[in-house]
Amino acid sequence: MLKSLMVAKAKEELEQECVETQEEKQRYLEEKAPPLCTSSMSFAELQELCRELHAKIDVVDEERYDIEAKVQHNTREIKDLNIKVLDLRGKFKRPNLRRVRVSADAILRSLLGSKHKVSMDLRANLKSVKKEDTEKERPVEVSDWRKNVEAMSGMEGRKKMFDAAKGPTQ
């Protein structure tokens, strides 16, 4: 109901505005171009009136041409400035991208089409590794580092480290 009232009010205002513009146009024309009374004029007076009207028409045409030239110049300038703005900002406006979760099956379906029914389980191809095995392989020795510093200093210490690293691999 409120919407229909608003539309009716807008329609009335639009009609009122059209009537006002017509009246304003009529007043302007009456002011600028008064009605001519040519019945009581002689031939010479009519010729003079025609010359005056042609002179007024020429002035109006010159003004119209000047205004059109200014408008065209301004539109060209606006286009150039818009191009510069686009160049500075980048050619295209980049939308904010949202993260989308898509499964591998959906990707394959979109690539291959709906005819191919391919199911791909990526986790099935992975090797299973037990944690217990990895922990047993690396025994960690915790010892006092101060004892090791004196023992490992010098060339003998480096030889011991080299031999220790070489030993388990043989």
mmCIF file with all atom_site columns, C-alpha atoms in Angstrom:
data_model
loop_
_atom_site.group_PDB
_atom_site.id
_atom_site.type_symbol
_atom_site.label_atom_id
_atom_site.label_alt_id
_atom_site.label_comp_id
_atom_site.label_asym_id
_atom_site.label_entity_id
_atom_site.label_seq_id
_atom_site.pdbx_PDB_ins_code
_atom_site.Cartn_x
_atom_site.Cartn_y
_atom_site.Cartn_z
_atom_site.occupancy
_atom_site.B_iso_or_equiv
_atom_site.pdbx_formal_charge
_atom_site.auth_seq_id
_atom_site.auth_comp_id
_atom_site.auth_asym_id
_atom_site.auth_atom_id
_atom_site.pdbx_PDB_model_num
ATOM 1   C CA . MET A 1 1   ? 0.000  0.000   0.000   1.00 0.00 ? 1   MET A CA 1
ATOM 2   C CA . LEU A 1 2   ? 2.806  2.370   0.934   1.00 0.00 ? 2   LEU A CA 1
ATOM 3   C CA . LYS A 1 3   ? 4.649  1.528   -2.256  1.00 0.00 ? 3   LYS A CA 1
ATOM 4   C CA . SER A 1 4   ? 1.588  2.223   -4.405  1.00 0.00 ? 4   SER A CA 1
ATOM 5   C CA . LEU A 1 5   ? 1.081  5.582   -2.638  1.00 0.00 ? 5   LEU A CA 1
ATOM 6   C CA . MET A 1 6   ? 4.696  6.523   -3.269  1.00 0.00 ? 6   MET A CA 1
ATOM 7   C CA . VAL A 1 7   ? 4.381  5.582   -6.957  1.00 0.00 ? 7   VAL A CA 1
ATOM 8   C CA . ALA A 1 8   ? 1.177  7.633   -7.285  1.00 0.00 ? 8   ALA A CA 1
ATOM 9   C CA . LYS A 1 9   ? 2.842  10.650  -5.617  1.00 0.00 ? 9   LYS A CA 1
ATOM 10  C CA . ALA A 1 10  ? 5.889  10.361  -7.899  1.00 0.00 ? 10  ALA A CA 1
ATOM 11  C CA . LYS A 1 11  ? 3.605  10.157  -10.945 1.00 0.00 ? 11  LYS A CA 1
ATOM 12  C CA . GLU A 1 12  ? 1.780  13.320  -9.898  1.00 0.00 ? 12  GLU A CA 1
ATOM 13  C CA . GLU A 1 13  ? 5.064  15.172  -9.355  1.00 0.00 ? 13  GLU A CA 1
ATOM 14  C CA . LEU A 1 14  ? 6.333  14.046  -12.757 1.00 0.00 ? 14  LEU A CA 1
ATOM 15  C CA . GLU A 1 15  ? 3.176  15.320  -14.478 1.00 0.00 ? 15  GLU A CA 1
ATOM 16  C CA . GLN A 1 16  ? 3.430  18.628  -12.580 1.00 0.00 ? 16  GLN A CA 1
ATOM 17  C CA . GLU A 1 17  ? 7.061  18.979  -13.654 1.00 0.00 ? 17  GLU A CA 1
ATOM 18  C CA . CYS A 1 18  ? 6.159  18.367  -17.308 1.00 0.00 ? 18  CYS A CA 1
ATOM 19  C CA . VAL A 1 19  ? 3.452  21.051  -17.150 1.00 0.00 ? 19  VAL A CA 1
ATOM 20  C CA . GLU A 1 20  ? 5.884  23.530  -15.567 1.00 0.00 ? 20  GLU A CA 1
ATOM 21  C CA . THR A 1 21  ? 8.539  22.918  -18.227 1.00 0.00 ? 21  THR A CA 1
ATOM 22  C CA . GLN A 1 22  ? 5.961  23.472  -21.001 1.00 0.00 ? 22  GLN A CA 1
ATOM 23  C CA . GLU A 1 23  ? 4.843  26.750  -19.393 1.00 0.00 ? 23  GLU A CA 1
ATOM 24  C CA . GLU A 1 24  ? 8.436  27.912  -18.974 1.00 0.00 ? 24  GLU A CA 1
ATOM 25  C CA . LYS A 1 25  ? 9.178  27.094  -22.602 1.00 0.00 ? 25  LYS A CA 1
ATOM 26  C CA . GLN A 1 26  ? 6.095  29.038  -23.709 1.00 0.00 ? 26  GLN A CA 1
ATOM 27  C CA . ARG A 1 27  ? 7.117  32.105  -21.627 1.00 0.00 ? 27  ARG A CA 1
ATOM 28  C CA . TYR A 1 28  ? 10.658 32.019  -23.013 1.00 0.00 ? 28  TYR A CA 1
ATOM 29  C CA . LEU A 1 29  ? 9.441  31.849  -26.602 1.00 0.00 ? 29  LEU A CA 1
ATOM 30  C CA . GLU A 1 30  ? 6.995  34.729  -26.058 1.00 0.00 ? 30  GLU A CA 1
ATOM 31  C CA . GLU A 1 31  ? 9.794  36.808  -24.534 1.00 0.00 ? 31  GLU A CA 1
ATOM 32  C CA . LYS A 1 32  ? 12.441 36.073  -27.157 1.00 0.00 ? 32  LYS A CA 1
ATOM 33  C CA . ALA A 1 33  ? 10.226 35.831  -30.234 1.00 0.00 ? 33  ALA A CA 1
ATOM 34  C CA . PRO A 1 34  ? 7.216  38.151  -30.015 1.00 0.00 ? 34  PRO A CA 1
ATOM 35  C CA . PRO A 1 35  ? 4.456  37.534  -32.569 1.00 0.00 ? 35  PRO A CA 1
ATOM 36  C CA . LEU A 1 36  ? 5.060  39.309  -35.875 1.00 0.00 ? 36  LEU A CA 1
ATOM 37  C CA . CYS A 1 37  ? 2.507  41.599  -37.430 1.00 0.00 ? 37  CYS A CA 1
ATOM 38  C CA . THR A 1 38  ? 3.484  41.650  -41.108 1.00 0.00 ? 38  THR A CA 1
ATOM 39  C CA . SER A 1 39  ? 0.144  42.663  -42.620 1.00 0.00 ? 39  SER A CA 1
ATOM 40  C CA . SER A 1 40  ? 0.697  46.423  -42.188 1.00 0.00 ? 40  SER A CA 1
ATOM 41  C CA . MET A 1 41  ? 4.362  46.428  -43.312 1.00 0.00 ? 41  MET A CA 1
ATOM 42  C CA . SER A 1 42  ? 5.661  47.552  -46.661 1.00 0.00 ? 42  SER A CA 1
ATOM 43  C CA . PHE A 1 43  ? 7.955  45.493  -48.875 1.00 0.00 ? 43  PHE A CA 1
ATOM 44  C CA . ALA A 1 44  ? 11.098 47.370  -47.715 1.00 0.00 ? 44  ALA A CA 1
ATOM 45  C CA . GLU A 1 45  ? 10.168 46.937  -44.063 1.00 0.00 ? 45  GLU A CA 1
ATOM 46  C CA . LEU A 1 46  ? 9.634  43.191  -44.610 1.00 0.00 ? 46  LEU A CA 1
ATOM 47  C CA . GLN A 1 47  ? 13.068 42.946  -46.242 1.00 0.00 ? 47  GLN A CA 1
ATOM 48  C CA . GLU A 1 48  ? 14.648 44.764  -43.291 1.00 0.00 ? 48  GLU A CA 1
ATOM 49  C CA . LEU A 1 49  ? 12.803 42.459  -40.862 1.00 0.00 ? 49  LEU A CA 1
ATOM 50  C CA . CYS A 1 50  ? 14.092 39.420  -42.768 1.00 0.00 ? 50  CYS A CA 1
ATOM 51  C CA . ARG A 1 51  ? 17.666 40.770  -42.600 1.00 0.00 ? 51  ARG A CA 1
ATOM 52  C CA . GLU A 1 52  ? 17.329 41.288  -38.840 1.00 0.00 ? 52  GLU A CA 1
ATOM 53  C CA . LEU A 1 53  ? 15.934 37.779  -38.374 1.00 0.00 ? 53  LEU A CA 1
ATOM 54  C CA . HIS A 1 54  ? 18.763 36.279  -40.462 1.00 0.00 ? 54  HIS A CA 1
ATOM 55  C CA . ALA A 1 55  ? 21.316 38.186  -38.396 1.00 0.00 ? 55  ALA A CA 1
ATOM 56  C CA . LYS A 1 56  ? 19.740 36.852  -35.182 1.00 0.00 ? 56  LYS A CA 1
ATOM 57  C CA . ILE A 1 57  ? 19.679 33.330  -36.646 1.00 0.00 ? 57  ILE A CA 1
ATOM 58  C CA . ASP A 1 58  ? 23.385 33.628  -37.535 1.00 0.00 ? 58  ASP A CA 1
ATOM 59  C CA . VAL A 1 59  ? 24.242 34.744  -33.982 1.00 0.00 ? 59  VAL A CA 1
ATOM 60  C CA . VAL A 1 60  ? 22.250 31.887  -32.491 1.00 0.00 ? 60  VAL A CA 1
ATOM 61  C CA . ASP A 1 61  ? 23.881 29.350  -34.866 1.00 0.00 ? 61  ASP A CA 1
ATOM 62  C CA . GLU A 1 62  ? 27.351 30.645  -33.944 1.00 0.00 ? 62  GLU A CA 1
ATOM 63  C CA . GLU A 1 63  ? 26.563 30.319  -30.232 1.00 0.00 ? 63  GLU A CA 1
ATOM 64  C CA . ARG A 1 64  ? 25.160 26.819  -30.785 1.00 0.00 ? 64  ARG A CA 1
ATOM 65  C CA . TYR A 1 65  ? 28.256 25.787  -32.761 1.00 0.00 ? 65  TYR A CA 1
ATOM 66  C CA . ASP A 1 66  ? 30.578 27.180  -30.066 1.00 0.00 ? 66  ASP A CA 1
ATOM 67  C CA . ILE A 1 67  ? 28.664 25.362  -27.332 1.00 0.00 ? 67  ILE A CA 1
ATOM 68  C CA . GLU A 1 68  ? 28.710 22.089  -29.302 1.00 0.00 ? 68  GLU A CA 1
ATOM 69  C CA . ALA A 1 69  ? 32.471 22.447  -29.840 1.00 0.00 ? 69  ALA A CA 1
ATOM 70  C CA . LYS A 1 70  ? 32.977 22.989  -26.084 1.00 0.00 ? 70  LYS A CA 1
ATOM 71  C CA . VAL A 1 71  ? 30.804 19.975  -25.280 1.00 0.00 ? 71  VAL A CA 1
ATOM 72  C CA . GLN A 1 72  ? 32.742 17.756  -27.699 1.00 0.00 ? 72  GLN A CA 1
ATOM 73  C CA . HIS A 1 73  ? 36.053 19.003  -26.283 1.00 0.00 ? 73  HIS A CA 1
ATOM 74  C CA . ASN A 1 74  ? 34.865 18.307  -22.726 1.00 0.00 ? 74  ASN A CA 1
ATOM 75  C CA . THR A 1 75  ? 33.628 14.812  -23.620 1.00 0.00 ? 75  THR A CA 1
ATOM 76  C CA . ARG A 1 76  ? 36.981 13.996  -25.252 1.00 0.00 ? 76  ARG A CA 1
ATOM 77  C CA . GLU A 1 77  ? 38.783 15.291  -22.178 1.00 0.00 ? 77  GLU A CA 1
ATOM 78  C CA . ILE A 1 78  ? 36.538 13.218  -19.898 1.00 0.00 ? 78  ILE A CA 1
ATOM 79  C CA . LYS A 1 79  ? 37.223 10.084  -21.960 1.00 0.00 ? 79  LYS A CA 1
ATOM 80  C CA . ASP A 1 80  ? 40.982 10.725  -21.825 1.00 0.00 ? 80  ASP A CA 1
ATOM 81  C CA . LEU A 1 81  ? 40.855 11.222  -18.059 1.00 0.00 ? 81  LEU A CA 1
ATOM 82  C CA . ASN A 1 82  ? 38.813 8.029   -17.636 1.00 0.00 ? 82  ASN A CA 1
ATOM 83  C CA . ILE A 1 83  ? 41.412 6.134   -19.644 1.00 0.00 ? 83  ILE A CA 1
ATOM 84  C CA . LYS A 1 84  ? 44.198 7.571   -17.491 1.00 0.00 ? 84  LYS A CA 1
ATOM 85  C CA . VAL A 1 85  ? 42.327 6.611   -14.318 1.00 0.00 ? 85  VAL A CA 1
ATOM 86  C CA . LEU A 1 86  ? 41.833 3.059   -15.604 1.00 0.00 ? 86  LEU A CA 1
ATOM 87  C CA . ASP A 1 87  ? 45.523 2.825   -16.505 1.00 0.00 ? 87  ASP A CA 1
ATOM 88  C CA . LEU A 1 88  ? 46.565 4.008   -13.060 1.00 0.00 ? 88  LEU A CA 1
ATOM 89  C CA . ARG A 1 89  ? 44.121 1.747   -11.261 1.00 0.00 ? 89  ARG A CA 1
ATOM 90  C CA . GLY A 1 90  ? 44.528 -1.258  -13.527 1.00 0.00 ? 90  GLY A CA 1
ATOM 91  C CA . LYS A 1 91  ? 42.553 -2.293  -16.546 1.00 0.00 ? 91  LYS A CA 1
ATOM 92  C CA . PHE A 1 92  ? 39.966 -4.380  -14.788 1.00 0.00 ? 92  PHE A CA 1
ATOM 93  C CA . LYS A 1 93  ? 38.425 -4.226  -11.397 1.00 0.00 ? 93  LYS A CA 1
ATOM 94  C CA . ARG A 1 94  ? 39.454 -7.344  -9.538  1.00 0.00 ? 94  ARG A CA 1
ATOM 95  C CA . PRO A 1 95  ? 36.671 -8.848  -7.450  1.00 0.00 ? 95  PRO A CA 1
ATOM 96  C CA . ASN A 1 96  ? 37.334 -10.231 -4.002  1.00 0.00 ? 96  ASN A CA 1
ATOM 97  C CA . LEU A 1 97  ? 37.855 -13.945 -4.411  1.00 0.00 ? 97  LEU A CA 1
ATOM 98  C CA . ARG A 1 98  ? 36.268 -16.393 -2.047  1.00 0.00 ? 98  ARG A CA 1
ATOM 99  C CA . ARG A 1 99  ? 37.843 -19.674 -1.042  1.00 0.00 ? 99  ARG A CA 1
ATOM 100 C CA . VAL A 1 100 ? 35.908 -22.579 -2.521  1.00 0.00 ? 100 VAL A CA 1
ATOM 101 C CA . ARG A 1 101 ? 36.380 -26.166 -1.438  1.00 0.00 ? 101 ARG A CA 1
ATOM 102 C CA . VAL A 1 102 ? 36.085 -28.552 -4.351  1.00 0.00 ? 102 VAL A CA 1
ATOM 103 C CA . SER A 1 103 ? 36.773 -32.262 -4.161  1.00 0.00 ? 103 SER A CA 1
ATOM 104 C CA . ALA A 1 104 ? 38.982 -34.068 -6.626  1.00 0.00 ? 104 ALA A CA 1
ATOM 105 C CA . ASP A 1 105 ? 35.945 -35.900 -8.025  1.00 0.00 ? 105 ASP A CA 1
ATOM 106 C CA . ALA A 1 106 ? 34.192 -32.596 -8.735  1.00 0.00 ? 106 ALA A CA 1
ATOM 107 C CA . ILE A 1 107 ? 37.294 -31.252 -10.508 1.00 0.00 ? 107 ILE A CA 1
ATOM 108 C CA . LEU A 1 108 ? 37.534 -34.384 -12.661 1.00 0.00 ? 108 LEU A CA 1
ATOM 109 C CA . ARG A 1 109 ? 33.827 -34.230 -13.461 1.00 0.00 ? 109 ARG A CA 1
ATOM 110 C CA . SER A 1 110 ? 34.148 -30.599 -14.554 1.00 0.00 ? 110 SER A CA 1
ATOM 111 C CA . LEU A 1 111 ? 37.228 -31.342 -16.668 1.00 0.00 ? 111 LEU A CA 1
ATOM 112 C CA . LEU A 1 112 ? 36.088 -34.616 -18.229 1.00 0.00 ? 112 LEU A CA 1
ATOM 113 C CA . GLY A 1 113 ? 32.382 -33.901 -18.363 1.00 0.00 ? 113 GLY A CA 1
ATOM 114 C CA . SER A 1 114 ? 29.472 -35.827 -16.932 1.00 0.00 ? 114 SER A CA 1
ATOM 115 C CA . LYS A 1 115 ? 29.980 -38.812 -19.292 1.00 0.00 ? 115 LYS A CA 1
ATOM 116 C CA . HIS A 1 116 ? 33.093 -40.050 -17.513 1.00 0.00 ? 116 HIS A CA 1
ATOM 117 C CA . LYS A 1 117 ? 32.520 -41.413 -14.054 1.00 0.00 ? 117 LYS A CA 1
ATOM 118 C CA . VAL A 1 118 ? 36.008 -41.403 -12.587 1.00 0.00 ? 118 VAL A CA 1
ATOM 119 C CA . SER A 1 119 ? 36.489 -41.702 -8.877  1.00 0.00 ? 119 SER A CA 1
ATOM 120 C CA . MET A 1 120 ? 39.848 -40.837 -7.521  1.00 0.00 ? 120 MET A CA 1
ATOM 121 C CA . ASP A 1 121 ? 40.710 -41.385 -3.917  1.00 0.00 ? 121 ASP A CA 1
ATOM 122 C CA . LEU A 1 122 ? 43.985 -39.556 -3.367  1.00 0.00 ? 122 LEU A CA 1
ATOM 123 C CA . ARG A 1 123 ? 44.515 -41.003 0.103   1.00 0.00 ? 123 ARG A CA 1
ATOM 124 C CA . ALA A 1 124 ? 44.311 -44.600 -1.142  1.00 0.00 ? 124 ALA A CA 1
ATOM 125 C CA . ASN A 1 125 ? 47.554 -44.186 -3.090  1.00 0.00 ? 125 ASN A CA 1
ATOM 126 C CA . LEU A 1 126 ? 49.527 -42.976 -0.079  1.00 0.00 ? 126 LEU A CA 1
ATOM 127 C CA . LYS A 1 127 ? 51.924 -45.247 1.785   1.00 0.00 ? 127 LYS A CA 1
ATOM 128 C CA . SER A 1 128 ? 51.006 -46.005 5.354   1.00 0.00 ? 128 SER A CA 1
ATOM 129 C CA . VAL A 1 129 ? 53.765 -45.350 7.875   1.00 0.00 ? 129 VAL A CA 1
ATOM 130 C CA . LYS A 1 130 ? 53.671 -46.513 11.437  1.00 0.00 ? 130 LYS A CA 1
ATOM 131 C CA . LYS A 1 131 ? 54.851 -44.078 14.072  1.00 0.00 ? 131 LYS A CA 1
ATOM 132 C CA . GLU A 1 132 ? 56.298 -46.775 16.284  1.00 0.00 ? 132 GLU A CA 1
ATOM 133 C CA . ASP A 1 133 ? 58.835 -47.793 13.626  1.00 0.00 ? 133 ASP A CA 1
ATOM 134 C CA . THR A 1 134 ? 60.170 -44.286 13.219  1.00 0.00 ? 134 THR A CA 1
ATOM 135 C CA . GLU A 1 135 ? 60.583 -43.832 16.975  1.00 0.00 ? 135 GLU A CA 1
ATOM 136 C CA . LYS A 1 136 ? 62.526 -47.090 17.338  1.00 0.00 ? 136 LYS A CA 1
ATOM 137 C CA . GLU A 1 137 ? 64.937 -46.204 14.544  1.00 0.00 ? 137 GLU A CA 1
ATOM 138 C CA . ARG A 1 138 ? 66.202 -43.052 16.227  1.00 0.00 ? 138 ARG A CA 1
ATOM 139 C CA . PRO A 1 139 ? 67.290 -43.663 19.788  1.00 0.00 ? 139 PRO A CA 1
ATOM 140 C CA . VAL A 1 140 ? 68.007 -40.355 21.439  1.00 0.00 ? 140 VAL A CA 1
ATOM 141 C CA . GLU A 1 141 ? 70.919 -40.207 23.821  1.00 0.00 ? 141 GLU A CA 1
ATOM 142 C CA . VAL A 1 142 ? 70.808 -37.483 26.395  1.00 0.00 ? 142 VAL A CA 1
ATOM 143 C CA . SER A 1 143 ? 74.100 -36.854 28.107  1.00 0.00 ? 143 SER A CA 1
ATOM 144 C CA . ASP A 1 144 ? 75.937 -34.056 29.769  1.00 0.00 ? 144 ASP A CA 1
ATOM 145 C CA . TRP A 1 145 ? 77.317 -31.755 27.106  1.00 0.00 ? 145 TRP A CA 1
ATOM 146 C CA . ARG A 1 146 ? 80.202 -30.595 29.297  1.00 0.00 ? 146 ARG A CA 1
ATOM 147 C CA . LYS A 1 147 ? 81.771 -34.048 29.267  1.00 0.00 ? 147 LYS A CA 1
ATOM 148 C CA . ASN A 1 148 ? 81.499 -34.238 25.497  1.00 0.00 ? 148 ASN A CA 1
ATOM 149 C CA . VAL A 1 149 ? 83.131 -30.844 24.916  1.00 0.00 ? 149 VAL A CA 1
ATOM 150 C CA . GLU A 1 150 ? 86.500 -31.856 26.315  1.00 0.00 ? 150 GLU A CA 1
ATOM 151 C CA . ALA A 1 151 ? 86.380 -35.309 24.716  1.00 0.00 ? 151 ALA A CA 1
ATOM 152 C CA . MET A 1 152 ? 85.449 -33.975 21.296  1.00 0.00 ? 152 MET A CA 1
ATOM 153 C CA . SER A 1 153 ? 87.829 -31.013 21.200  1.00 0.00 ? 153 SER A CA 1
ATOM 154 C CA . GLY A 1 154 ? 90.807 -31.117 18.878  1.00 0.00 ? 154 GLY A CA 1
ATOM 155 C CA . MET A 1 155 ? 91.483 -33.469 15.985  1.00 0.00 ? 155 MET A CA 1
ATOM 156 C CA . GLU A 1 156 ? 90.912 -36.631 18.024  1.00 0.00 ? 156 GLU A CA 1
ATOM 157 C CA . GLY A 1 157 ? 87.379 -35.510 18.813  1.00 0.00 ? 157 GLY A CA 1
ATOM 158 C CA . ARG A 1 158 ? 86.622 -34.890 15.185  1.00 0.00 ? 158 ARG A CA 1
ATOM 159 C CA . LYS A 1 159 ? 88.024 -38.317 14.311  1.00 0.00 ? 159 LYS A CA 1
ATOM 160 C CA . LYS A 1 160 ? 85.764 -39.904 16.936  1.00 0.00 ? 160 LYS A CA 1
ATOM 161 C CA . MET A 1 161 ? 82.739 -38.045 15.513  1.00 0.00 ? 161 MET A CA 1
ATOM 162 C CA . PHE A 1 162 ? 83.636 -39.188 11.994  1.00 0.00 ? 162 PHE A CA 1
ATOM 163 C CA . ASP A 1 163 ? 84.080 -42.760 13.118  1.00 0.00 ? 163 ASP A CA 1
ATOM 164 C CA . ALA A 1 164 ? 80.838 -42.655 15.107  1.00 0.00 ? 164 ALA A CA 1
ATOM 165 C CA . ALA A 1 165 ? 78.917 -41.420 12.083  1.00 0.00 ? 165 ALA A CA 1
ATOM 166 C CA . LYS A 1 166 ? 80.574 -44.000 9.831   1.00 0.00 ? 166 LYS A CA 1
ATOM 167 C CA . GLY A 1 167 ? 80.108 -46.913 12.191  1.00 0.00 ? 167 GLY A CA 1
ATOM 168 C CA . PRO A 1 168 ? 76.348 -47.587 12.179  1.00 0.00 ? 168 PRO A CA 1
ATOM 169 C CA . THR A 1 169 ? 76.119 -47.477 8.364   1.00 0.00 ? 169 THR A CA 1
ATOM 170 C CA . GLN A 1 170 ? 78.603 -50.391 7.909   1.00 0.00 ? 170 GLN A CA 1
#
